[in-house]
PDB file of C-alpha atoms in Angstrom:
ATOM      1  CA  UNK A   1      85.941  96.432 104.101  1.00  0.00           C
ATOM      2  CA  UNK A   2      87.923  95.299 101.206  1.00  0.00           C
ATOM      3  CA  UNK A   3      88.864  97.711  98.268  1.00  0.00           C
ATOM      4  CA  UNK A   4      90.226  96.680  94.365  1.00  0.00           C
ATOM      5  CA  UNK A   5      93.780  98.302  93.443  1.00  0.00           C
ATOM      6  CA  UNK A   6      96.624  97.342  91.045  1.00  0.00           C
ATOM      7  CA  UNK A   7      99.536  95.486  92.629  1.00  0.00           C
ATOM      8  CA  UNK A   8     103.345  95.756  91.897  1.00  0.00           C
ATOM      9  CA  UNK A   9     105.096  92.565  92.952  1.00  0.00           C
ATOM     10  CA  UNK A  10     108.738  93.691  93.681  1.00  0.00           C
ATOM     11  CA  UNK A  11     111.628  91.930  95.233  1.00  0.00           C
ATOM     12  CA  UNK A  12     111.780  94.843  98.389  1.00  0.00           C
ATOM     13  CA  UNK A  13     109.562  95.359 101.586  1.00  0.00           C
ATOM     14  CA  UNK A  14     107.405  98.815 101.702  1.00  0.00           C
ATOM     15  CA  UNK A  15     106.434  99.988 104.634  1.00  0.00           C
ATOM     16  CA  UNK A  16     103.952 102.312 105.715  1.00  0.00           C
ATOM     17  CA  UNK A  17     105.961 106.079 106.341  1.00  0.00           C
ATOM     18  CA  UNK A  18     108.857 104.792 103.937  1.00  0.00           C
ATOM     19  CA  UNK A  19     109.512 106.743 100.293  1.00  0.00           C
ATOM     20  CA  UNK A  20     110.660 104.254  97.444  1.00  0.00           C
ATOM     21  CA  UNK A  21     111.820 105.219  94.089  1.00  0.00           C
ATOM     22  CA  UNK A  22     110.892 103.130  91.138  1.00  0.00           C
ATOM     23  CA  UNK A  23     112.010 102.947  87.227  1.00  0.00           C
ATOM     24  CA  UNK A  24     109.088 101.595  85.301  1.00  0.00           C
ATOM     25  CA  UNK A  25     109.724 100.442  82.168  1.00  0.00           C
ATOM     26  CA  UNK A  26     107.985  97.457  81.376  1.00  0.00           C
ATOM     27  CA  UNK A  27     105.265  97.303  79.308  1.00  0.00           C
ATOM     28  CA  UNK A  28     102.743  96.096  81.528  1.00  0.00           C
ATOM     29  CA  UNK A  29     103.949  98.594  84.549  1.00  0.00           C
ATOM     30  CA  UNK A  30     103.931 101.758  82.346  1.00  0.00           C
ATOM     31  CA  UNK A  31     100.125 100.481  81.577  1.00  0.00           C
ATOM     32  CA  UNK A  32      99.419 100.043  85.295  1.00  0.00           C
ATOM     33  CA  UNK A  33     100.911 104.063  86.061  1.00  0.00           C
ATOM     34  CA  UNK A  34      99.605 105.686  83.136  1.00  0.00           C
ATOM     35  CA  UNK A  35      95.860 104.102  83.975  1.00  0.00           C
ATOM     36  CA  UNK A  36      96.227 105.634  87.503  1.00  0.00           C
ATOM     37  CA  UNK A  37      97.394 108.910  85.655  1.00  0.00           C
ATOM     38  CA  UNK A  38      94.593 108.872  83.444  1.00  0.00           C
ATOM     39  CA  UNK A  39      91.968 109.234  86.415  1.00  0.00           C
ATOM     40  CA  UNK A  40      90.765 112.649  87.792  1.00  0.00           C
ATOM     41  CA  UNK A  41      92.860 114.997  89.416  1.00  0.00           C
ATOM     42  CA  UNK A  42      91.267 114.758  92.691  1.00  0.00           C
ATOM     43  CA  UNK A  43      91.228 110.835  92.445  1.00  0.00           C
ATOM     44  CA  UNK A  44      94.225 108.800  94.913  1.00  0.00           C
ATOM     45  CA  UNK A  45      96.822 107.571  92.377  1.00  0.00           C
ATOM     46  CA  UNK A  46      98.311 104.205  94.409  1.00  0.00           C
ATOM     47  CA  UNK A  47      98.341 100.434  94.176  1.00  0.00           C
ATOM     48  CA  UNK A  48      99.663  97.787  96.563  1.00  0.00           C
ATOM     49  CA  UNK A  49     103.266  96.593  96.610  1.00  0.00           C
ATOM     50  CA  UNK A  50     103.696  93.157  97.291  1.00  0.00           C
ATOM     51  CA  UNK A  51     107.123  91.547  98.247  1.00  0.00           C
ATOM     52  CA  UNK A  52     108.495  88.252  95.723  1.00  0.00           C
ATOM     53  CA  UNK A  53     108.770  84.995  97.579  1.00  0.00           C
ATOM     54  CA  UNK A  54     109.454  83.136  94.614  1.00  0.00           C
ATOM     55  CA  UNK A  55     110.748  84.790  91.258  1.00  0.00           C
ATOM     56  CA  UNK A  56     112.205  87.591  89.679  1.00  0.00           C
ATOM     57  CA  UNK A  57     110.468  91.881  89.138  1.00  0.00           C
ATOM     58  CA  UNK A  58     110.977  91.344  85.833  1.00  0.00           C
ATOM     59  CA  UNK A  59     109.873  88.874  83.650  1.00  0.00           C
ATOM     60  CA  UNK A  60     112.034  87.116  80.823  1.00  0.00           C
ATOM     61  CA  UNK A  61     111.808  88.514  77.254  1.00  0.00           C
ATOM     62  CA  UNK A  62     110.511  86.846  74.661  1.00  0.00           C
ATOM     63  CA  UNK A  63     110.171  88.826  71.748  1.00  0.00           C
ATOM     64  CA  UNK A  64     107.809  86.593  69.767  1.00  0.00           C
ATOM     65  CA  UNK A  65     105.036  86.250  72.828  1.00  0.00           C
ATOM     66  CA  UNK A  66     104.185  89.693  72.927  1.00  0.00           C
ATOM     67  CA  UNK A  67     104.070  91.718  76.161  1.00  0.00           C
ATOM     68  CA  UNK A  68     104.636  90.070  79.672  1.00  0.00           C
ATOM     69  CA  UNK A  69     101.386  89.045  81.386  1.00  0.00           C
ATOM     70  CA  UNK A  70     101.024  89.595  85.000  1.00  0.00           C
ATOM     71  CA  UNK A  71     102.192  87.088  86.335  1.00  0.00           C
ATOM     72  CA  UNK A  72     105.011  86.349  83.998  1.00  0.00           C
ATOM     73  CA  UNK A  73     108.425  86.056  86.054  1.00  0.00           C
ATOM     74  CA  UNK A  74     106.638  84.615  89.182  1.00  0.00           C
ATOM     75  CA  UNK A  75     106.335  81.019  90.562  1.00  0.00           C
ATOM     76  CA  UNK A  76     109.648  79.763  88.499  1.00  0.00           C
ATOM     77  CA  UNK A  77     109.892  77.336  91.726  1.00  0.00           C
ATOM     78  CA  UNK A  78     106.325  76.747  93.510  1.00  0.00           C
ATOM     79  CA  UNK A  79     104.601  76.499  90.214  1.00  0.00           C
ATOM     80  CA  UNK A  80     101.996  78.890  91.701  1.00  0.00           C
ATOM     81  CA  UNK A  81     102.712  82.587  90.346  1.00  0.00           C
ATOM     82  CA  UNK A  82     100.049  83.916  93.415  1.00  0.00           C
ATOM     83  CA  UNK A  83     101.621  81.617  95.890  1.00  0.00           C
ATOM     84  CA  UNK A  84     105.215  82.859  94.939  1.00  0.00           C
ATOM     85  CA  UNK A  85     104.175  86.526  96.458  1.00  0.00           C
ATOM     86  CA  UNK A  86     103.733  87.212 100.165  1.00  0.00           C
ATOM     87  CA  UNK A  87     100.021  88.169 100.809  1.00  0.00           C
ATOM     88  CA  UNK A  88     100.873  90.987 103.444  1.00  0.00           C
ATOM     89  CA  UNK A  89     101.097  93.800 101.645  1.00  0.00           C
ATOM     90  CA  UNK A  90     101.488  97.713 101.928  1.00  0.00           C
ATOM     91  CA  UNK A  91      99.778 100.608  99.951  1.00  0.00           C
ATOM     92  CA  UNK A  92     102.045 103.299  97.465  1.00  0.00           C
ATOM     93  CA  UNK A  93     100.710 106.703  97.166  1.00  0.00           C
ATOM     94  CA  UNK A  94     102.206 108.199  93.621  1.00  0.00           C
ATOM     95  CA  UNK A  95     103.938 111.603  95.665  1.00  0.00           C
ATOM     96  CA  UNK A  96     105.633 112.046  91.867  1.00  0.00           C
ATOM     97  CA  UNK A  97     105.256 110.525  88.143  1.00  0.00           C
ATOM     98  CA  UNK A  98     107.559 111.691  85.433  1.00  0.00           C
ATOM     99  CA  UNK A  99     107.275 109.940  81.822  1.00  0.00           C
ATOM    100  CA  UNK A 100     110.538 110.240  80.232  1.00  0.00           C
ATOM    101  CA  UNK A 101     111.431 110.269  76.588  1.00  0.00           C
ATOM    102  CA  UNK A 102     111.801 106.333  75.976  1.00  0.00           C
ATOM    103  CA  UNK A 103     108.109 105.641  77.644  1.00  0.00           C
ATOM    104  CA  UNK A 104     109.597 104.434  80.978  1.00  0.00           C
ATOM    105  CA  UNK A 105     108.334 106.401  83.811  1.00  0.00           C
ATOM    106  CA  UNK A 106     109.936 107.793  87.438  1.00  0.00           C
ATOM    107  CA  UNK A 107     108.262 107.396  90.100  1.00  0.00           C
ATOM    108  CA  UNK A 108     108.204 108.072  94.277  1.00  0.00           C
ATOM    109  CA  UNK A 109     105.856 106.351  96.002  1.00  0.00           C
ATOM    110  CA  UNK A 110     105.163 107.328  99.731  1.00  0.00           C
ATOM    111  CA  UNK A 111     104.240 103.335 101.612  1.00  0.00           C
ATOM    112  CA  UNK A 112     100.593 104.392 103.857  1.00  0.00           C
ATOM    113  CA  UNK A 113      98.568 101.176 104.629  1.00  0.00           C
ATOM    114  CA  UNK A 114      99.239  97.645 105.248  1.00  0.00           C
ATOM    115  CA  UNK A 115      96.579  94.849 103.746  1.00  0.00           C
ATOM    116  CA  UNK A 116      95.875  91.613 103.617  1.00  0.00           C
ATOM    117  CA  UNK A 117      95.573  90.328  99.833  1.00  0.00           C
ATOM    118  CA  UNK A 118      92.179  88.335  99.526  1.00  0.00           C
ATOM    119  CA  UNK A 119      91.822  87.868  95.883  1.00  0.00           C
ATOM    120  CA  UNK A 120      93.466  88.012  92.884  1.00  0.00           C
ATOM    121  CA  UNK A 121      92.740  88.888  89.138  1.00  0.00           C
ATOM    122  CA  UNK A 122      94.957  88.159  86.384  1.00  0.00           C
ATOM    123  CA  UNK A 123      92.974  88.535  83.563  1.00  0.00           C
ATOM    124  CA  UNK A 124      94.319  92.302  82.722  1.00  0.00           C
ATOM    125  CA  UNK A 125      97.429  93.560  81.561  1.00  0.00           C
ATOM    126  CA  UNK A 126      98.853  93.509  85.184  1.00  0.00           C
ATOM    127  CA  UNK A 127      97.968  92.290  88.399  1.00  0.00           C
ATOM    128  CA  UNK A 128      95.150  93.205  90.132  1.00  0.00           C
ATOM    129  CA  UNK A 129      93.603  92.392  93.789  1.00  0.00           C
ATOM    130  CA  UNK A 130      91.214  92.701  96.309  1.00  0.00           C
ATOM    131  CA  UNK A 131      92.475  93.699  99.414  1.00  0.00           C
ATOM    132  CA  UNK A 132      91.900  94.619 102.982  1.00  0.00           C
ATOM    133  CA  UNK A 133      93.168  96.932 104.936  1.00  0.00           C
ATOM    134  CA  UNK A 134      95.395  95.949 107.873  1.00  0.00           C
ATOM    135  CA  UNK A 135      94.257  98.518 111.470  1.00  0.00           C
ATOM    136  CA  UNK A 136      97.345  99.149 113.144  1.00  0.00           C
ATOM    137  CA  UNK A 137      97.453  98.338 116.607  1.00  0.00           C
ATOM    138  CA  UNK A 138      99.924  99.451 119.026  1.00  0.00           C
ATOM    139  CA  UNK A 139     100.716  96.717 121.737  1.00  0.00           C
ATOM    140  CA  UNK A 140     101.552  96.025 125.450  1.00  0.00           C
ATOM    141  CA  UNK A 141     104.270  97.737 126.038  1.00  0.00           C
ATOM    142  CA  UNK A 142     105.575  99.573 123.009  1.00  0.00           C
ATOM    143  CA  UNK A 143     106.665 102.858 124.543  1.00  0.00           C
ATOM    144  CA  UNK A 144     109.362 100.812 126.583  1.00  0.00           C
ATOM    145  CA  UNK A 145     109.948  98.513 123.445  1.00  0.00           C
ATOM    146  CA  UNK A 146     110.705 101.598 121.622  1.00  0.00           C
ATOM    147  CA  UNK A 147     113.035 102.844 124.094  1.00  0.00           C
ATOM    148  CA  UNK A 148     115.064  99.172 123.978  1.00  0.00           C
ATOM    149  CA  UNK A 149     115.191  98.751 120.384  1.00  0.00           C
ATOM    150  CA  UNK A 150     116.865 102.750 119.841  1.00  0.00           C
ATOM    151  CA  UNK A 151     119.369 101.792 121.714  1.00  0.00           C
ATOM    152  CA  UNK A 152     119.971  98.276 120.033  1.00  0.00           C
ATOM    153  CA  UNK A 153     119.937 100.255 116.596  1.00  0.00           C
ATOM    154  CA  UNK A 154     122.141 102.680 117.967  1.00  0.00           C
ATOM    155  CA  UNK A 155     124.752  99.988 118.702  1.00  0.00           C
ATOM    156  CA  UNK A 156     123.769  97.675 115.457  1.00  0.00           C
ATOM    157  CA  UNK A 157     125.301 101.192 113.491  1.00  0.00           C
ATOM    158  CA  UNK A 158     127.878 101.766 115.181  1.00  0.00           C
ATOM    159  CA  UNK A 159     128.851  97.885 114.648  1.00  0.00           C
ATOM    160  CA  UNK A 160     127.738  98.366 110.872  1.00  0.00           C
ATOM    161  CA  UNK A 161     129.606 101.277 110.388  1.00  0.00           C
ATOM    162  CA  UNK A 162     132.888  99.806 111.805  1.00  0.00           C
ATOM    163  CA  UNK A 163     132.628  97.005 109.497  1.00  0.00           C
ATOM    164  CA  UNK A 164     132.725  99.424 107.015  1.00  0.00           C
ATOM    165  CA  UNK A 165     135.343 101.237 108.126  1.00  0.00           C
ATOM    166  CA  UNK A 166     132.733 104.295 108.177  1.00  0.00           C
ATOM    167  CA  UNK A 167     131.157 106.786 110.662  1.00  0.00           C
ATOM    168  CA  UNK A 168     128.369 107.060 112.391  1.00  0.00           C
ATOM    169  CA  UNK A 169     128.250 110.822 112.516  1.00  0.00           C
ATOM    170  CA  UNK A 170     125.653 113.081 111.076  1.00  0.00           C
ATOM    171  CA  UNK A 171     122.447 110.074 111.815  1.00  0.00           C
ATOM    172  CA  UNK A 172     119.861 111.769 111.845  1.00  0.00           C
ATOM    173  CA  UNK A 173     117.478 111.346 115.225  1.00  0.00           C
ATOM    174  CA  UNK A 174     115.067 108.420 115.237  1.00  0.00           C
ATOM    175  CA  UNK A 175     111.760 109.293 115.922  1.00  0.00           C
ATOM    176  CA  UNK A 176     109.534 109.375 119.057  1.00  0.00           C
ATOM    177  CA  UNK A 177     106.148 107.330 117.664  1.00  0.00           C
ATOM    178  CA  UNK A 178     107.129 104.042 118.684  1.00  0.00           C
ATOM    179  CA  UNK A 179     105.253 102.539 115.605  1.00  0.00           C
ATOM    180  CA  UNK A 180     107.251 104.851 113.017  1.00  0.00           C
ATOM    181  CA  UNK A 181     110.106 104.088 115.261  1.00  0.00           C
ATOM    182  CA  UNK A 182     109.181 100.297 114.170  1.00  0.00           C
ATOM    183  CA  UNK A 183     108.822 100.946 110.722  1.00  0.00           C
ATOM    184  CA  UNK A 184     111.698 102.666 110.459  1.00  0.00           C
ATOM    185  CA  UNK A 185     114.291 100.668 111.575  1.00  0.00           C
ATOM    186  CA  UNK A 186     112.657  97.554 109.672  1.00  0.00           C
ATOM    187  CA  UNK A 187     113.572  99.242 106.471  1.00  0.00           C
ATOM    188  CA  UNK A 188     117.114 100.566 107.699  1.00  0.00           C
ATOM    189  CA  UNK A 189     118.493  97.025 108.683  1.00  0.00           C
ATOM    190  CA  UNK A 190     120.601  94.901 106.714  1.00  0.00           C
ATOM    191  CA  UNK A 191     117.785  91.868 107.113  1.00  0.00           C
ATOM    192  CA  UNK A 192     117.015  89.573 104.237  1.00  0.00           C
ATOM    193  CA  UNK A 193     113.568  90.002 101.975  1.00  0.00           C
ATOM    194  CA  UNK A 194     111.651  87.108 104.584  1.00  0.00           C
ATOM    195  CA  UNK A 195     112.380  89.001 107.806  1.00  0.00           C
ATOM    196  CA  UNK A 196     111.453  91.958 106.243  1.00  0.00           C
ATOM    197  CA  UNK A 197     108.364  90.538 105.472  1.00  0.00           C
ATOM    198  CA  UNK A 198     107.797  88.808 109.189  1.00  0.00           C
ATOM    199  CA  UNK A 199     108.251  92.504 110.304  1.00  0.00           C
ATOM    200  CA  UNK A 200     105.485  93.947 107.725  1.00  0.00           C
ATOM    201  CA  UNK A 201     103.050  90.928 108.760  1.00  0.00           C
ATOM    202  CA  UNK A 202     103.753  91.607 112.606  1.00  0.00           C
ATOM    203  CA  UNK A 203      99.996  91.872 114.384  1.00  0.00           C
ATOM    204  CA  UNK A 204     101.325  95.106 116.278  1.00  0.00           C
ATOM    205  CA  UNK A 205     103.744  97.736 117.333  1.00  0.00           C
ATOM    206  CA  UNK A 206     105.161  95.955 120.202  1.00  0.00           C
ATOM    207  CA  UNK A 207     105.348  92.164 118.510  1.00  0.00           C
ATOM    208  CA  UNK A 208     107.603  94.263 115.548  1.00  0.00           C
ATOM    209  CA  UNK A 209     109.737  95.657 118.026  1.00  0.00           C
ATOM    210  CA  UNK A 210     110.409  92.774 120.053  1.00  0.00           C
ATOM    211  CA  UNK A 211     111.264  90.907 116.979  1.00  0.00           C
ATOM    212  CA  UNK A 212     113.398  93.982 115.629  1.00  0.00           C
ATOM    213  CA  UNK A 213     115.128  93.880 119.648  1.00  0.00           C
ATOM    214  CA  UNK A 214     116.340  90.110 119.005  1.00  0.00           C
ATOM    215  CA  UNK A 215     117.331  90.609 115.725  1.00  0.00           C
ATOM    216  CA  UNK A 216     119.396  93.460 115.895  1.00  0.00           C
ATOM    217  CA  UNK A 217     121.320  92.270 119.122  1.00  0.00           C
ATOM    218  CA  UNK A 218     121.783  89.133 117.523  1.00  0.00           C
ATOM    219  CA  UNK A 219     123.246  91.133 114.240  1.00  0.00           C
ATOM    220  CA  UNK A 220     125.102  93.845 116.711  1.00  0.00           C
ATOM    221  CA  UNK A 221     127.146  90.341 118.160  1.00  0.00           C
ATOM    222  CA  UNK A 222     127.749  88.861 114.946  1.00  0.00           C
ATOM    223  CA  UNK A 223     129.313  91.761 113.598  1.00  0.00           C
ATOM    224  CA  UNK A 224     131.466  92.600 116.635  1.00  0.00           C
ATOM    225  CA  UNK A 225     132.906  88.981 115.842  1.00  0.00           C
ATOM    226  CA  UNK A 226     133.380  89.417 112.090  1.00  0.00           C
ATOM    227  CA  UNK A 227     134.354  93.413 111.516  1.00  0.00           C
ATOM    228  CA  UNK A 228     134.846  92.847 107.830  1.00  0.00           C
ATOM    229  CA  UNK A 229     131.575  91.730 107.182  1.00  0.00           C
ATOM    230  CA  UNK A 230     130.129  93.843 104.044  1.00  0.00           C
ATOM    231  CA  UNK A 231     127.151  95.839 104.320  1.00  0.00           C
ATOM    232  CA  UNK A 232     125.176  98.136 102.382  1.00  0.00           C
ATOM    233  CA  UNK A 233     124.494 101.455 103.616  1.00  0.00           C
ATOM    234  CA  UNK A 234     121.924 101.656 105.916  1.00  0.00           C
ATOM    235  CA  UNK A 235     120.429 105.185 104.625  1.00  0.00           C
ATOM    236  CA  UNK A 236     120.120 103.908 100.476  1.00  0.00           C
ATOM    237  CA  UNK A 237     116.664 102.907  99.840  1.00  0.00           C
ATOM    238  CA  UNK A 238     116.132  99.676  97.693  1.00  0.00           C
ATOM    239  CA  UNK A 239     115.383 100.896  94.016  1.00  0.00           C
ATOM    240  CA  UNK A 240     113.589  98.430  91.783  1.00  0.00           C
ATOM    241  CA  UNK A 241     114.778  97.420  88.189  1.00  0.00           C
ATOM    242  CA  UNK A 242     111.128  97.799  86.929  1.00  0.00           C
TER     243      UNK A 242
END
């Protein structure tokens, strides 16, 4: 079953469980939230977020062109603005929208569903597609995979922390679930936009946890050999420009 929302390409990972904070202020964003805004009450206000592979959130500014078109800012290397986003995909609920004085709106968006993107309209003001929702699945083995990859994050902090000179202290407890467990520690590692992604587009609880295992004791040895290495801190959300 495939469904027709608005998509916001941005240069971060949702995931499903995860809260994100966003500044809209470009022309064709503040259309896209005061649209959802604009239906019923009772109607879900979301759209899907869909990470960059290839160009920038916003787009360049050219006065004399009018407004930025949807794909404007995308594909600077590929050529193909659809091809330069990743086509896995996860759903924002609008928890909060506040319009401020200068038209630019604050939002916090609450990441629920993955989906596949199948289609793609550009003919509005801003992106549009059809997508499909992705059924989570859980995995052979992801109970003791859960168990594995705490303890790897546990030590991946503590390595993190002492490259930052910093403390561990006051973490707060990881859950049970093994698949929020998953999603969690995908967005609280220092990894870089594609292996975020690879995490997002894993087929099930147990492959994203096996992957997150070899990452992060691959990251926990690398920083044991370089203590200096900078970091950013592994609570802060991402916040987008847009």
């Amino acid at each position: 079953m495939t469904e027709r929302l608005p998509l916001f390409p941005l240069n971060t990972v949702l995931y499903p469980g995860l809260v994100l904070p966003l500044n809209v202020f470009e022309e064709r964003y503040r259309r896209l939230v005061a649209d959802l805004l604009e239906q019923p009450e009772e109607a879900p206000r979301r759209f899907g977020v869909l990470a960059i592979k290839d160009g920038r959130e916003v787009a360049p500014v050219r006065p004399e062109e009018g407004p930025a078109g949807p794909l404007d800012g995308l594909g600077t290397v590929t050529g193909d603005p659809l091809e330069a986003l990743f086509h896995v995909g996860c759903v924002a609920d609008v928890s909060s929208a506040q319009k401020q004085s200068d038209g630019r709106y604050e939002l916090l968006v609450t990441g629920t569903t993955r989906f596949w993107l199948r289609s793609a309209d550009v003919t509005g003001p801003y992106l549009t597609g059809e997508i499909e929702p992705i059924e989570e699945q859980s995995g052979e083995g992801s109970g003791a995979l859960a168990s594995e990859v705490e303890r790897a994050f546990r030590v991946y902090q503590k390595r993190l922390a002492g490259a930052k000179e910093a403390t561990t202290m006051g973490r707060p407890q990881l859950p049970d679930d093994p698949q929020v467990l998953s999603y969690l520690v995908a967005a609280a590692s220092v990894f870089e936009t594609p292996v975020k992604q690879r995490l997002l587009a894993c087929p099930d609880t147990a492959q994203r946890l096996r992957t997150e295992l070899d990452l992060l004791r691959r990251e926990s040895a690398v920083l044991s050999w370089l203590p200096s290495l900078p970091a950013v801190d592994l609570t802060r959300q991402s916040f987008s420009p847009n």
